[in-house]
PDB file of C-alpha atoms in Angstrom:
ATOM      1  CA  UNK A  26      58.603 189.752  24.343  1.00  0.00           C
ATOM      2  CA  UNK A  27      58.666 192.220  21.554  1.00  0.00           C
ATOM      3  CA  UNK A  28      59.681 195.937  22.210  1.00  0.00           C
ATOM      4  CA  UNK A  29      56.139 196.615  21.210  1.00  0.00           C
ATOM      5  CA  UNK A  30      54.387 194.386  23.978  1.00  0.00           C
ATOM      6  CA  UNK A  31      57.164 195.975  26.914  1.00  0.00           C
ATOM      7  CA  UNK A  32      55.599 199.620  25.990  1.00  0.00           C
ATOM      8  CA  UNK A  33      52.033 198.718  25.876  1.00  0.00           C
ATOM      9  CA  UNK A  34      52.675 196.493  29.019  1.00  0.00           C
ATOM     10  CA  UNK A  35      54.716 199.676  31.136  1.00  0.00           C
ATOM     11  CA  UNK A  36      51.588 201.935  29.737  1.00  0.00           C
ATOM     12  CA  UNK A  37      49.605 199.387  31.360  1.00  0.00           C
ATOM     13  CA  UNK A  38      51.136 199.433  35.315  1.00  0.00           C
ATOM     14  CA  UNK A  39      51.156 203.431  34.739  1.00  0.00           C
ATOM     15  CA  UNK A  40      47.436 203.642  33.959  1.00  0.00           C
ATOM     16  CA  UNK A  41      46.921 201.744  37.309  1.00  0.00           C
ATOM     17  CA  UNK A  42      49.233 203.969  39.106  1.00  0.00           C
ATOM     18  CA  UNK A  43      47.274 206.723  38.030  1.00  0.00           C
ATOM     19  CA  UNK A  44      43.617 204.481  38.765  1.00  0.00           C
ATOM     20  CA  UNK A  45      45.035 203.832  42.194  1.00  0.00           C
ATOM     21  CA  UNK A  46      45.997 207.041  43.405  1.00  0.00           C
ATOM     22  CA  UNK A  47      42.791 209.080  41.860  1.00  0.00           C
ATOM     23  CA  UNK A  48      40.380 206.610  43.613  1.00  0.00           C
ATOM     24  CA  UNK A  49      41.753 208.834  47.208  1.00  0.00           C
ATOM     25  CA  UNK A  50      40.514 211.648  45.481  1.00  0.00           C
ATOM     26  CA  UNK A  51      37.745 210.684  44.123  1.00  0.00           C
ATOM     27  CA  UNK A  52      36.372 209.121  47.077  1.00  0.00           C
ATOM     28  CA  UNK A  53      37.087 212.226  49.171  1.00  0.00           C
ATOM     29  CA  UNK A  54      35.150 214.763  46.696  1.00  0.00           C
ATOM     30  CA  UNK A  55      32.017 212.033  46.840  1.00  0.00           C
ATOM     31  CA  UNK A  56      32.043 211.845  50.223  1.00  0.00           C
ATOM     32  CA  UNK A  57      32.040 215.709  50.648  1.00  0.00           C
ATOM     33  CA  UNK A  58      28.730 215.927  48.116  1.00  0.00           C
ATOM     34  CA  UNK A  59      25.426 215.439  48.389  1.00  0.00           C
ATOM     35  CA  UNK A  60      23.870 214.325  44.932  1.00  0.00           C
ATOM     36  CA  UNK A  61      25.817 212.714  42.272  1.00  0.00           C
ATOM     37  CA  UNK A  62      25.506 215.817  40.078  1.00  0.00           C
ATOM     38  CA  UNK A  63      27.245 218.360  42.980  1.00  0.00           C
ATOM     39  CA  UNK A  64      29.995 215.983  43.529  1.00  0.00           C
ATOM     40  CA  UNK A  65      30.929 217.027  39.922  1.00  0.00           C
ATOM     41  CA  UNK A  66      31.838 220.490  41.520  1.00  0.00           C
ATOM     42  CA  UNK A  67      34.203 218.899  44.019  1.00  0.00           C
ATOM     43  CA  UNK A  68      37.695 220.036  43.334  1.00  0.00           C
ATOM     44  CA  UNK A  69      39.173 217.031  44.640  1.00  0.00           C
ATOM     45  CA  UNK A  70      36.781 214.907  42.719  1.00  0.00           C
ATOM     46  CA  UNK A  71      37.373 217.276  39.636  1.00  0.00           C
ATOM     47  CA  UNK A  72      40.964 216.090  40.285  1.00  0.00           C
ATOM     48  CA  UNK A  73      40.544 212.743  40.590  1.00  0.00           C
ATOM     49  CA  UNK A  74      38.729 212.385  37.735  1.00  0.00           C
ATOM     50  CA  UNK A  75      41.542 214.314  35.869  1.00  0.00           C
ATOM     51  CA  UNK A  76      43.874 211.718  36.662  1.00  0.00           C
ATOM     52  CA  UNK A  77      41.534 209.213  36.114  1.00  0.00           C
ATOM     53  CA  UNK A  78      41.468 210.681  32.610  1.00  0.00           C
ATOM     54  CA  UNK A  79      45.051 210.488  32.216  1.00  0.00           C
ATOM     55  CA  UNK A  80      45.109 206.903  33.156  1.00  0.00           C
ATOM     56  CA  UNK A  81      42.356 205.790  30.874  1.00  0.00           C
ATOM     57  CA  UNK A  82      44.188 207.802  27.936  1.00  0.00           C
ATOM     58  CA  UNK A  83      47.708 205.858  29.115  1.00  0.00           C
ATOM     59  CA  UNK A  84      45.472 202.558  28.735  1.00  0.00           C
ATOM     60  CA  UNK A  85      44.281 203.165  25.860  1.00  0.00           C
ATOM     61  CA  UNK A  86      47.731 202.546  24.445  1.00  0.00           C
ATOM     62  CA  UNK A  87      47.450 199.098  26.123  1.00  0.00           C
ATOM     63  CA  UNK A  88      44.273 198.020  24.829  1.00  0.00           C
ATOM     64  CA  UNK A  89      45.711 198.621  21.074  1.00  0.00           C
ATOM     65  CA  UNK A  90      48.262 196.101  21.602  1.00  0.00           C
ATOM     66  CA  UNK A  91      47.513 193.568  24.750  1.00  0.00           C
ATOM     67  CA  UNK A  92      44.719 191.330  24.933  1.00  0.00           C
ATOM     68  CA  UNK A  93      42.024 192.994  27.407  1.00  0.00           C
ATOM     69  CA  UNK A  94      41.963 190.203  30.089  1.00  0.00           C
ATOM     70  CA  UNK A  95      45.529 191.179  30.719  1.00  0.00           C
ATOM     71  CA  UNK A  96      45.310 195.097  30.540  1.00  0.00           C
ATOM     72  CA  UNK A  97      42.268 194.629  33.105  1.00  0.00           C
ATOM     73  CA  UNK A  98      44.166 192.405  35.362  1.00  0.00           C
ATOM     74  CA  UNK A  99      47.034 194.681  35.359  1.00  0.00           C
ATOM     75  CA  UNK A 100      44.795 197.825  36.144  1.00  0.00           C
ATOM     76  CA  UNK A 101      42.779 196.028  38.636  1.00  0.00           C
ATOM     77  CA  UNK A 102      45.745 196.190  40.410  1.00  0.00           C
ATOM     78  CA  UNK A 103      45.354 199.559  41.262  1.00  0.00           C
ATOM     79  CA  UNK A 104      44.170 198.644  44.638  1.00  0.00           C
ATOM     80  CA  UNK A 105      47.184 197.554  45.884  1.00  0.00           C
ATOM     81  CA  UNK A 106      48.742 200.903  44.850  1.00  0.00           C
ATOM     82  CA  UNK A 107      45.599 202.512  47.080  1.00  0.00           C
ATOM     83  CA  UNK A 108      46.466 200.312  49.675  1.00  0.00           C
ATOM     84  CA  UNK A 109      50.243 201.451  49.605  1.00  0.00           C
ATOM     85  CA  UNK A 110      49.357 205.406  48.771  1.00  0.00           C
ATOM     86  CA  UNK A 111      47.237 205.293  51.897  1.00  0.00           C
ATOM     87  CA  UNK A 112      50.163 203.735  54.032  1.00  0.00           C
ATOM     88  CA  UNK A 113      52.768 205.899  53.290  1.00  0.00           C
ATOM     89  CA  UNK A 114      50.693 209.075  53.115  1.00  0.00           C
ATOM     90  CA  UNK A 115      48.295 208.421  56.117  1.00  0.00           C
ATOM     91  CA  UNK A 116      50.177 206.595  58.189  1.00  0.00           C
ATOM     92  CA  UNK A 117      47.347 204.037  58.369  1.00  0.00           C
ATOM     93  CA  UNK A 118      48.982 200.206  59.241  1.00  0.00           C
ATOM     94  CA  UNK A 119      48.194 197.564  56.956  1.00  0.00           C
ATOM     95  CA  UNK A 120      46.431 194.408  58.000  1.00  0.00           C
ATOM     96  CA  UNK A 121      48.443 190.760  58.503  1.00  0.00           C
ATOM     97  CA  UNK A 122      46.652 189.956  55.323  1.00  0.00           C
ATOM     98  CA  UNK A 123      47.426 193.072  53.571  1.00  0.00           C
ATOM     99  CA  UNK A 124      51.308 192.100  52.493  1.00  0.00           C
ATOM    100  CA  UNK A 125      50.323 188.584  50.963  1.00  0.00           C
ATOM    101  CA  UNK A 126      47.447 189.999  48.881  1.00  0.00           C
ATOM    102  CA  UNK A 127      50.122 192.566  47.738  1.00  0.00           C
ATOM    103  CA  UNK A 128      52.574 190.211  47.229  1.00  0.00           C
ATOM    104  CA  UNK A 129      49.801 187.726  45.323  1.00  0.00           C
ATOM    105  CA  UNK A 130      48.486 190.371  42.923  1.00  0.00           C
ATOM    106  CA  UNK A 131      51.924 191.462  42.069  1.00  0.00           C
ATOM    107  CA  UNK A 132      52.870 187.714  41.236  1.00  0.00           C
ATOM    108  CA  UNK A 133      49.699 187.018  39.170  1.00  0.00           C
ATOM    109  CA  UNK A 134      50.497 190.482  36.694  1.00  0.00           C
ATOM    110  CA  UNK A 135      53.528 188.711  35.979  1.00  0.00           C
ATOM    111  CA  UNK A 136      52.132 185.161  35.184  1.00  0.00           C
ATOM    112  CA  UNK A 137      49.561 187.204  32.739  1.00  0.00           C
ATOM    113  CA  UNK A 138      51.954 189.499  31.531  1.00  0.00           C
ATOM    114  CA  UNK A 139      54.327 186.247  30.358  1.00  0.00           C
ATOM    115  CA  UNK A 140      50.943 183.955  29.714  1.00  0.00           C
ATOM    116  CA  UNK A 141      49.474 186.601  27.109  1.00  0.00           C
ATOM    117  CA  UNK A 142      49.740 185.001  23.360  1.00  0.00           C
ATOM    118  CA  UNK A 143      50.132 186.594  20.128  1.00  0.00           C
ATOM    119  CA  UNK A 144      47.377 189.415  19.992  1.00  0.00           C
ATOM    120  CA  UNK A 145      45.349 188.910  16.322  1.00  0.00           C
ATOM    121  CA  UNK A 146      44.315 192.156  14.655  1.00  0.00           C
ATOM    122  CA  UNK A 147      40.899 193.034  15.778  1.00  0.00           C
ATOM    123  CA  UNK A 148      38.382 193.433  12.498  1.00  0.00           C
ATOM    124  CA  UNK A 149      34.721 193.832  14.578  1.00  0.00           C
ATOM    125  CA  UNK A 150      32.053 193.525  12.150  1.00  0.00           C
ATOM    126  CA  UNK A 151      29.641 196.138  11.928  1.00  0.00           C
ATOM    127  CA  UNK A 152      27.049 193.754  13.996  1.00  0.00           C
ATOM    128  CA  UNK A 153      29.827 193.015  16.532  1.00  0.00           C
ATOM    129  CA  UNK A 154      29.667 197.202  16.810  1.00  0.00           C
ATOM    130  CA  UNK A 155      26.103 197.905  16.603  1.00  0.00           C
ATOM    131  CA  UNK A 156      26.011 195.268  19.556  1.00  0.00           C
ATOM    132  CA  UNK A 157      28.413 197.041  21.741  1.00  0.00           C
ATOM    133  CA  UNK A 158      26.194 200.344  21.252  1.00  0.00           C
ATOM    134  CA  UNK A 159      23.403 198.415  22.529  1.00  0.00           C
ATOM    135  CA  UNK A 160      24.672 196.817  25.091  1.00  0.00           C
ATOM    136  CA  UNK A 161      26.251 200.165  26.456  1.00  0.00           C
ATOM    137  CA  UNK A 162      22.755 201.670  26.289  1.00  0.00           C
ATOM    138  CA  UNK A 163      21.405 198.268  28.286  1.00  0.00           C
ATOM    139  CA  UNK A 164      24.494 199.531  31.032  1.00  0.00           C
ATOM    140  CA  UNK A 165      23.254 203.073  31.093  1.00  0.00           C
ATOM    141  CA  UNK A 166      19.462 202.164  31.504  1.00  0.00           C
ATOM    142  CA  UNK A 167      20.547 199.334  34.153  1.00  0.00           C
ATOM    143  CA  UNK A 168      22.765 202.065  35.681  1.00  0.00           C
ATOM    144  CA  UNK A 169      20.059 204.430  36.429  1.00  0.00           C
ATOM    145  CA  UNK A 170      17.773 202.146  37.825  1.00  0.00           C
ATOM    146  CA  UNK A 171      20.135 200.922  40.135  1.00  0.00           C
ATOM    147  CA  UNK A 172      21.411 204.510  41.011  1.00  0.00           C
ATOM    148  CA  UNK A 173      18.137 205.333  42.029  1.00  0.00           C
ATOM    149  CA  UNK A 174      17.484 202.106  44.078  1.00  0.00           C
ATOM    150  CA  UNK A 175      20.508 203.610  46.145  1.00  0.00           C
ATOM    151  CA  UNK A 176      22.011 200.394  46.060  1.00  0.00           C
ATOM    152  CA  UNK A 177      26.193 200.759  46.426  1.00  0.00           C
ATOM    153  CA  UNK A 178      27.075 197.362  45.065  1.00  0.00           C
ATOM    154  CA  UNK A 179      25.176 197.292  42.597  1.00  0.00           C
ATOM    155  CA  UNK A 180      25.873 200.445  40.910  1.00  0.00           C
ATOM    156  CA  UNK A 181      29.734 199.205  41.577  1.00  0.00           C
ATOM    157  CA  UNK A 182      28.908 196.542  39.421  1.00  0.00           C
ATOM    158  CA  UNK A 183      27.314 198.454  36.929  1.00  0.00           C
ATOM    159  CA  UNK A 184      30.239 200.880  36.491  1.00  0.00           C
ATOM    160  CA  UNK A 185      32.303 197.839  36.308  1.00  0.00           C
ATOM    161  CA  UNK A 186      30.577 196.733  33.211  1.00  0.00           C
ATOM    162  CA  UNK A 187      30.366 200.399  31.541  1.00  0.00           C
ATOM    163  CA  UNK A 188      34.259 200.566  32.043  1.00  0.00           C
ATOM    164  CA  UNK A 189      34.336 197.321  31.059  1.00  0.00           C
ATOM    165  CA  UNK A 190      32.459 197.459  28.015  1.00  0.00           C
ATOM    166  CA  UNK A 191      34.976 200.769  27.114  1.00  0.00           C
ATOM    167  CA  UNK A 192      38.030 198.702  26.917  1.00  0.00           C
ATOM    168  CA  UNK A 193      35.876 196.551  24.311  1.00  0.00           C
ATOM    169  CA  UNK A 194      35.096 199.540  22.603  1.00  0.00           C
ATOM    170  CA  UNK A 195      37.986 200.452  22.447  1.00  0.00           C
ATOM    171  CA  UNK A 196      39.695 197.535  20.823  1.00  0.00           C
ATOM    172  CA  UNK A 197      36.456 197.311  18.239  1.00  0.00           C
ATOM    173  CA  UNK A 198      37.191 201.081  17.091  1.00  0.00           C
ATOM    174  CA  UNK A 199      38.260 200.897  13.510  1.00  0.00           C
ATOM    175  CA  UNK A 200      41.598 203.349  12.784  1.00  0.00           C
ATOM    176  CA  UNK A 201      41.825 203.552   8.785  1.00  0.00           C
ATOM    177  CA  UNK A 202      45.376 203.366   7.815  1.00  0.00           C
ATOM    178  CA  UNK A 203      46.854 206.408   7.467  1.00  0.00           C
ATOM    179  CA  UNK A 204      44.565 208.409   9.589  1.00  0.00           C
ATOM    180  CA  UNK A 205      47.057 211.231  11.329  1.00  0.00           C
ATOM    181  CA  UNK A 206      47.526 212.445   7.968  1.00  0.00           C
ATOM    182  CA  UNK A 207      43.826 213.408   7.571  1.00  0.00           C
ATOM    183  CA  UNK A 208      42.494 214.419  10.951  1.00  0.00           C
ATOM    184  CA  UNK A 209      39.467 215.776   9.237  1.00  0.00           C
ATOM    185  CA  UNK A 210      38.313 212.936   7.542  1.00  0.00           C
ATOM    186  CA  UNK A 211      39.332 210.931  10.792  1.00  0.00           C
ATOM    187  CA  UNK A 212      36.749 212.554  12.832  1.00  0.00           C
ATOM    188  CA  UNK A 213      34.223 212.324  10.685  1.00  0.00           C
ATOM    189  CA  UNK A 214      34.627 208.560  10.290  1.00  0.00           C
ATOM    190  CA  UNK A 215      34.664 208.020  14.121  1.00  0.00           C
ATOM    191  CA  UNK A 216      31.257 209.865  13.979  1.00  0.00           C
ATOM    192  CA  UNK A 217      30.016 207.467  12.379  1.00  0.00           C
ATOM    193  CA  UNK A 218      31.272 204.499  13.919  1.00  0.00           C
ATOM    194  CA  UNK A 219      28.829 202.668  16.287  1.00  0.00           C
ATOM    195  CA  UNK A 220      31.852 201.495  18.239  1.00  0.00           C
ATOM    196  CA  UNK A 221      32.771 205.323  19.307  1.00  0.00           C
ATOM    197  CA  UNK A 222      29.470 205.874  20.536  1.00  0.00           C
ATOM    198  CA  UNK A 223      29.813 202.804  22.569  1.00  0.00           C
ATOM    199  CA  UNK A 224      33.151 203.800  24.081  1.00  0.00           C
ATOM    200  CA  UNK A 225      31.496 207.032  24.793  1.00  0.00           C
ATOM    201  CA  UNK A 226      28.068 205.855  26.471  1.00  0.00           C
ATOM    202  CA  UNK A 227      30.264 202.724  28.529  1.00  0.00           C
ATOM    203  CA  UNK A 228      32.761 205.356  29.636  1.00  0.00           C
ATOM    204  CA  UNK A 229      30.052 208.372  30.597  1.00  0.00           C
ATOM    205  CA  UNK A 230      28.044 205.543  32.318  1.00  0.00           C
ATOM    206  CA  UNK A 231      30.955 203.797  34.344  1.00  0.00           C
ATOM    207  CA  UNK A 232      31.786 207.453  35.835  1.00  0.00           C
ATOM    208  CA  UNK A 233      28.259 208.657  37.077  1.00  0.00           C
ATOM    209  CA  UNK A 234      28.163 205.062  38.363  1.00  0.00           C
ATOM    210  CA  UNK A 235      30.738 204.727  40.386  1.00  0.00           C
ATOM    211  CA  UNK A 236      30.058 208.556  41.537  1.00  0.00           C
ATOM    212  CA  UNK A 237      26.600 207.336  42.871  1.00  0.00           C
ATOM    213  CA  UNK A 238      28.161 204.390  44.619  1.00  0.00           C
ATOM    214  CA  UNK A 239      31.098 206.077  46.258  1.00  0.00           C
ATOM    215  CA  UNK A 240      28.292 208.241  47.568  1.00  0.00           C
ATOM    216  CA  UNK A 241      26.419 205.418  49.555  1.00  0.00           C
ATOM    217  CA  UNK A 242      29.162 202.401  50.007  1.00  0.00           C
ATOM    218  CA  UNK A 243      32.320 202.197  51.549  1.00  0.00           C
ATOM    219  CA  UNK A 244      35.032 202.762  49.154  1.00  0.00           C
ATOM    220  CA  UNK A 245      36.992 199.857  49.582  1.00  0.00           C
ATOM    221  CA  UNK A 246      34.258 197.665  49.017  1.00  0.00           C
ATOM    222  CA  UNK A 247      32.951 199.485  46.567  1.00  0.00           C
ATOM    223  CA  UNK A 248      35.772 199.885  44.216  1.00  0.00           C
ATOM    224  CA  UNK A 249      36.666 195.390  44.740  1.00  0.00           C
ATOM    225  CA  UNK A 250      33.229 195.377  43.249  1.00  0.00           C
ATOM    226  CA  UNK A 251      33.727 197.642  40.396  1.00  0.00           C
ATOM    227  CA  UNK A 252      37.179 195.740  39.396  1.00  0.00           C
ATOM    228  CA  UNK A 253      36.154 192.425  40.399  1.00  0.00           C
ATOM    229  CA  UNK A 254      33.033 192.918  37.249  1.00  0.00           C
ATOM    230  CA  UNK A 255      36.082 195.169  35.076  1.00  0.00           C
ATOM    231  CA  UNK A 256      37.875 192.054  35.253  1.00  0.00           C
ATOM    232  CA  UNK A 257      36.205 188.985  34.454  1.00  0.00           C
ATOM    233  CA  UNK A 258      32.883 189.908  32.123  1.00  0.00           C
ATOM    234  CA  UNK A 259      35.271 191.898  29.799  1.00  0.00           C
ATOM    235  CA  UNK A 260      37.905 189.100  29.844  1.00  0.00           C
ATOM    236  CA  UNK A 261      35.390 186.403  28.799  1.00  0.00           C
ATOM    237  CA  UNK A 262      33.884 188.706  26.120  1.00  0.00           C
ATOM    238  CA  UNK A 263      37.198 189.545  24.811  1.00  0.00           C
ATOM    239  CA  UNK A 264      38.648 186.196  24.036  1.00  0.00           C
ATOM    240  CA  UNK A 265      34.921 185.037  22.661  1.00  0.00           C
ATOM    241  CA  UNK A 266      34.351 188.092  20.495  1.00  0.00           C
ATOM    242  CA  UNK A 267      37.689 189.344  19.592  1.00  0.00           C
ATOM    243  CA  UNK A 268      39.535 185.289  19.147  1.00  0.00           C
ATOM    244  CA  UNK A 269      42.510 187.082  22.493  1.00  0.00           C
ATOM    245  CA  UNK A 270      44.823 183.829  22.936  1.00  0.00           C
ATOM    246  CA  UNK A 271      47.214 182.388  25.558  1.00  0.00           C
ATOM    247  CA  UNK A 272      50.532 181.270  24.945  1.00  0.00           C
ATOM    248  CA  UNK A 273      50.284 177.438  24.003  1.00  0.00           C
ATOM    249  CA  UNK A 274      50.187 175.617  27.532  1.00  0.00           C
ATOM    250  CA  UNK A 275      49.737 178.692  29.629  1.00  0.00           C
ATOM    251  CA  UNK A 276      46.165 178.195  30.029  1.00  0.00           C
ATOM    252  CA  UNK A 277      46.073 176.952  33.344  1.00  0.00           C
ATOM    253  CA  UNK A 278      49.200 179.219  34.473  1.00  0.00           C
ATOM    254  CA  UNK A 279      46.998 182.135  32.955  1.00  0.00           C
ATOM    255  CA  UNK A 280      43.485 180.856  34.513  1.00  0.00           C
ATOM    256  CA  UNK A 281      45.123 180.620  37.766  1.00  0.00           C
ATOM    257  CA  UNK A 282      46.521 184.386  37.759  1.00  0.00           C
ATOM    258  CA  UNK A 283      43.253 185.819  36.837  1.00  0.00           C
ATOM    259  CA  UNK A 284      41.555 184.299  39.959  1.00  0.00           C
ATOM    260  CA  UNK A 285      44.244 185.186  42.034  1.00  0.00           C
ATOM    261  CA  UNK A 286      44.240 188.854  40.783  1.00  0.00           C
ATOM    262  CA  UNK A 287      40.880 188.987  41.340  1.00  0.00           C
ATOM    263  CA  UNK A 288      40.968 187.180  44.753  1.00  0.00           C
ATOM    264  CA  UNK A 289      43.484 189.454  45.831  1.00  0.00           C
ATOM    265  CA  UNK A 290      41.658 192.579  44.912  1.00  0.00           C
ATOM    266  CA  UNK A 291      38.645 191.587  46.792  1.00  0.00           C
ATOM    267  CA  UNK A 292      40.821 190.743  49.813  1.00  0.00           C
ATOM    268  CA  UNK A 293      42.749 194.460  49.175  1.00  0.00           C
ATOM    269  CA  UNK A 294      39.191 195.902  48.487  1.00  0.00           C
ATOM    270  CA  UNK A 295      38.024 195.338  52.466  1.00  0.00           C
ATOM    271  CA  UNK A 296      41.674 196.533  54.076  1.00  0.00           C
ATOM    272  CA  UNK A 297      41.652 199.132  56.713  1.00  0.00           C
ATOM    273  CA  UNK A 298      43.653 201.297  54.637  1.00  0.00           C
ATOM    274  CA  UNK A 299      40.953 202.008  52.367  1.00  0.00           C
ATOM    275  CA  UNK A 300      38.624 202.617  54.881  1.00  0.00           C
ATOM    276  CA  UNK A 301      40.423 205.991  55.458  1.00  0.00           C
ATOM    277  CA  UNK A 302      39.021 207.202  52.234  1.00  0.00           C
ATOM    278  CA  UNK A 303      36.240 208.729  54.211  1.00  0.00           C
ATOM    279  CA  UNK A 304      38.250 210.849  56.137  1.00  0.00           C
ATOM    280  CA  UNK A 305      38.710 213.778  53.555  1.00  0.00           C
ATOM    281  CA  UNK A 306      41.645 216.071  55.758  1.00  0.00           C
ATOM    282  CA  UNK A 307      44.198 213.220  55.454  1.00  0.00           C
ATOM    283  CA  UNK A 308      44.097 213.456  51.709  1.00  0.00           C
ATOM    284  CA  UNK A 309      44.109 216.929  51.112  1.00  0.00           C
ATOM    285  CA  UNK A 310      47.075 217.108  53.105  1.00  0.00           C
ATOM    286  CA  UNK A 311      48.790 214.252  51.066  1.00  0.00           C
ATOM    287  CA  UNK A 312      48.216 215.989  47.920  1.00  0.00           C
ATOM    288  CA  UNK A 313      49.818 219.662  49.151  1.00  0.00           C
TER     289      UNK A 313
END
């Protein structure tokens, strides 16, 4: 694996270091709120979301290089890393199932990261960009319906497919060769491109989202739902839209590791550990 592919990869498992220790934070601010605007004002939301930031700027890094069904997979597991956080910090014991979904996510991030083929430059057309603004504006229209049903899951899964639909934004964003040496003229073309505004709509979207349903669900569940839909509908669109292979006989090997990454972050998603995410002293005293 090229020198290239080990950097983007490492950026990768960072970025869902950083995913899997801001959800404690993030969960603890929304829980302390009471409207998906205040919970904005939450310092340990604020800080969560800072993190979060961090993470998604690490990933980004990832995206440029690895296909996005195996970025996703390797940031999905960021539960496991919640799992662990809330273990050693809280002192909350893990369930018998617990350790073998640990164990089963870990193994399936290495079958994709040694499954992922040769990644083809990604030229999206100017369509393939308009269409990623529009279906980000379909998200954020979905999204606030859904917020204002009240329903948990379902704005889970609608902030999975706004942070989904980033990391395919992200990977359609044109940079013109040669761009650090004029900044100016840099910005200006990203204003223009429909694929920025997409990134920016999908990411905007996935964050007020998953606010809104940390408010009403329970976090574990909540945030299985969110990377369950992170997961898969990028993953499909990716290898469709953007021609993302799989080393020649891996298929299977590769098929296999996404369900069981998946699987495993569902069964991680409903552990007892997370459940401690409501309880906001434990975390502020893990983060002194």
């Amino acid at each position: 694996m090229a020198a290239v592919h080990l950097v983007a990869l490492a950026c990768a498992v960072a970025a869902a270091l950083g995913y899997g220790l801001s959800s404690l934070l993030q969960a603890s601010g929304a829980r302390r709120a009471t409207s998906t605007l205040r919970v904005l004002r939450q310092p340990s939301y604020v800080a969560g979301v800072g993190l979060d930031l961090l993470a998604w700027l690490v990933s980004l890094v990832a995206l440029r290089t690895l296909p996005v069904y195996q970025v996703q997979a390797v940031l999905a597991g960021s539960l496991a890393v919640t799992v662990i956080a809330a273990r050693l910090f809280m002192r909350v014991r893990l369930r018998p199932v617990d350790g073998p979904a640990i164990v089963a996510i870990v193994i399936a991030l290495v079958v994709l990261a040694m499954s992922s083929g040769p990644m083809p430059p990604v030229h999206a057309s100017t369509a393939e960009r308009m269409g990623l603004l529009v279906a980000a504006g379909a998200v954020a229209a979905l999204g606030f319906a859904t917020a204002r049903a009240g329903r948990a899951a379902v704005c889970a899964a609608a902030a999975g497919l706004g942070f989904g639909g980033a990391a395919l934004a992200v990977q359609a964003v044109t940079l013109p060769s040669g761009s650090w040496r004029r900044p100016l003229a840099t910005v200006g073309g990203f204003g223009a491109d429909p694929a920025v505004w997409a990134l920016a709509v999908f990411a905007t979207a996935g964050m007020l989202l998953y606010a809104r349903a940390l408010e009403d669900g329970d976090p574990a569940r909540v945030t299985a739902v969110l990377w369950v839909v992170e997961v898969v509908v990028p993953s499909i669109v990716g290898v469709a839209l953007f021609g993302e292979t799989v080393r020649a006989g891996w298929e299977p090997a590769a098929a296999l590791a996404l369900l069981v990454s998946v699987g495993a972050a569902a069964v991680l998603g409903t552990a007892s550990a997370q459940r401690v995410l409501t309880a906001p002293a434990p975390i502020q005293e893990a983060n002194q």
